[in-house]
């Protein structure tokens, strides 16, 4: 089996992310790999032309990013007890695109993501970031399905 030197884990702070992260962390420990944890802030919908009281778009974006940073800190504090070879990234953009871009930039050997396992209408309406990463990435992708 290939040694993994760098593993990228995409987190959306859902239960499926928490569950999948345990696989990413155990692989990182096994191979003593760099563990890169990325959260993508979905580009906010452009609301210009609609009445949105008392808040500027810059302020809204800052607050969303600050909220994501706090969630990332909490995630790392609760999920990572005894591993120090990790880095975190919070980036704006289209989730599947940014995950692949960061994995390529950092020369990741593997991308790991949780998936909700949605089917039918849910899948059609919400799409699947994991599916798009699997289809478009040249880097191997491991998806971990979470079912409640």
Coordinates of C-alpha atoms in Angstrom, one line a residue:
X1 CA 0.0 0.0 0.0
X2 CA 1.1 3.5 -0.7
X3 CA 2.5 5.7 2.1
X4 CA 0.4 8.8 2.7
X5 CA 2.6 11.8 3.5
X6 CA -0.2 14.4 3.3
X7 CA -3.9 13.8 3.8
X8 CA -6.5 16.5 3.2
X9 CA -9.7 16.3 5.1
X10 CA -12.7 18.4 4.1
X11 CA -15.0 19.4 7.1
X12 CA -18.4 20.9 7.0
X13 CA -18.9 20.5 10.8
X14 CA -21.8 18.0 10.4
X15 CA -22.1 14.7 12.2
X16 CA -20.9 12.9 9.1
X17 CA -17.7 15.1 9.2
X18 CA -17.1 14.2 12.8
X19 CA -17.5 10.5 12.0
X20 CA -15.3 10.6 8.9
X21 CA -12.6 12.6 10.7
X22 CA -11.8 9.6 12.9
X23 CA -10.7 7.7 9.8
X24 CA -8.6 10.6 8.6
X25 CA -6.9 11.0 12.0
X26 CA -6.2 7.3 12.4
X27 CA -4.6 7.2 8.9
X28 CA -2.6 10.3 9.6
X29 CA -1.3 8.8 12.8
X30 CA -0.5 5.4 11.1
X31 CA 1.6 7.1 8.4
X32 CA 2.8 10.0 10.5
X33 CA 1.3 12.2 7.8
X34 CA 0.5 15.9 7.6
X35 CA -3.2 16.3 8.1
X36 CA -4.7 19.3 6.4
X37 CA -8.2 20.2 7.5
X38 CA -10.2 22.5 5.1
X39 CA -13.5 24.2 5.5
X40 CA -15.0 25.9 2.5
X41 CA -17.3 28.9 3.1
X42 CA -19.8 28.6 0.3
X43 CA -19.9 31.8 -1.7
X44 CA -22.8 33.8 -0.3
X45 CA -25.8 34.4 -2.5
X46 CA -25.7 37.9 -4.0
X47 CA -28.6 39.7 -2.4
X48 CA -28.0 43.1 -4.0
X49 CA -31.3 44.5 -5.2
X50 CA -33.1 43.0 -2.2
X51 CA -33.7 44.9 1.0
X52 CA -31.4 43.6 3.6
X53 CA -31.5 46.0 6.6
X54 CA -28.6 47.2 8.7
X55 CA -25.7 45.0 7.5
X56 CA -23.1 45.4 4.8
X57 CA -22.0 42.5 2.7
X58 CA -18.4 43.0 3.9
X59 CA -19.6 42.8 7.5
X60 CA -21.7 39.7 6.7
X61 CA -18.7 38.0 5.1
X62 CA -16.5 38.9 8.1
X63 CA -19.0 37.4 10.5
X64 CA -19.4 34.2 8.5
X65 CA -15.6 33.8 8.4
X66 CA -15.2 34.5 12.1
X67 CA -18.0 32.0 12.9
X68 CA -16.2 29.4 10.7
X69 CA -12.9 30.0 12.5
X70 CA -14.5 29.5 15.9
X71 CA -16.2 26.3 14.6
X72 CA -12.8 25.1 13.3
X73 CA -11.1 25.8 16.6
X74 CA -13.8 23.9 18.5
X75 CA -13.6 21.0 16.0
X76 CA -9.9 20.7 16.4
X77 CA -10.0 21.1 20.2
X78 CA -12.6 18.3 20.6
X79 CA -11.5 15.9 17.8
X80 CA -7.7 16.1 18.0
X81 CA -6.2 15.1 21.3
X82 CA -2.7 13.9 20.7
X83 CA -1.7 14.8 17.2
X84 CA 0.2 18.0 16.3
X85 CA 1.0 17.5 12.6
X86 CA -2.1 19.3 11.3
X87 CA -2.9 22.6 9.6
X88 CA -6.3 24.2 9.1
X89 CA -7.6 26.3 6.2
X90 CA -10.8 28.3 5.8
X91 CA -11.4 29.4 2.3
X92 CA -14.4 31.0 0.4
X93 CA -15.6 29.5 -2.8
X94 CA -17.3 26.5 -4.4
X95 CA -16.7 23.6 -2.0
X96 CA -15.7 20.8 -4.4
X97 CA -13.5 23.2 -6.4
X98 CA -11.6 24.6 -3.4
X99 CA -11.1 21.1 -1.9
X100 CA -9.5 19.9 -5.1
X101 CA -7.5 23.1 -5.5
X102 CA -6.1 22.9 -1.9
X103 CA -5.2 19.2 -2.2
X104 CA -3.3 19.9 -5.4
X105 CA -1.5 23.0 -4.0
X106 CA -0.4 21.0 -0.9
X107 CA 0.5 17.9 -2.9
X108 CA -1.9 15.7 -0.9
X109 CA -1.8 12.0 -1.4
X110 CA -5.4 11.4 -0.4
X111 CA -8.6 13.4 0.2
X112 CA -11.0 12.2 2.8
X113 CA -14.6 13.4 3.1
X114 CA -17.8 12.4 4.9
X115 CA -20.9 12.0 3.0
X116 CA -24.5 12.0 4.1
X117 CA -25.5 9.3 1.6
X118 CA -28.5 11.2 0.3
X119 CA -30.5 9.6 -2.5
X120 CA -33.4 10.5 -4.7
X121 CA -34.8 14.0 -4.5
X122 CA -32.5 15.1 -1.7
X123 CA -29.5 14.2 -3.8
X124 CA -30.9 16.0 -6.9
X125 CA -31.8 19.1 -4.9
X126 CA -28.6 19.3 -2.7
X127 CA -26.1 17.6 -5.0
X128 CA -23.1 16.0 -3.5
X129 CA -19.8 17.8 -2.9
X130 CA -18.2 14.5 -2.2
X131 CA -19.5 13.1 -5.5
X132 CA -18.1 16.1 -7.4
X133 CA -14.7 15.8 -5.7
X134 CA -14.6 12.0 -6.6
X135 CA -15.5 12.7 -10.2
X136 CA -13.2 15.7 -10.8
X137 CA -10.1 15.0 -8.6
X138 CA -6.9 13.5 -9.9
X139 CA -6.0 12.7 -6.3
X140 CA -7.5 9.6 -4.7
X141 CA -10.6 10.3 -2.6
X142 CA -11.9 8.3 0.3
X143 CA -15.5 8.9 1.2
X144 CA -16.9 7.8 4.5
X145 CA -20.7 7.4 4.6
X146 CA -22.5 8.4 7.7
X147 CA -26.0 7.0 8.3
X148 CA -28.0 7.9 11.3

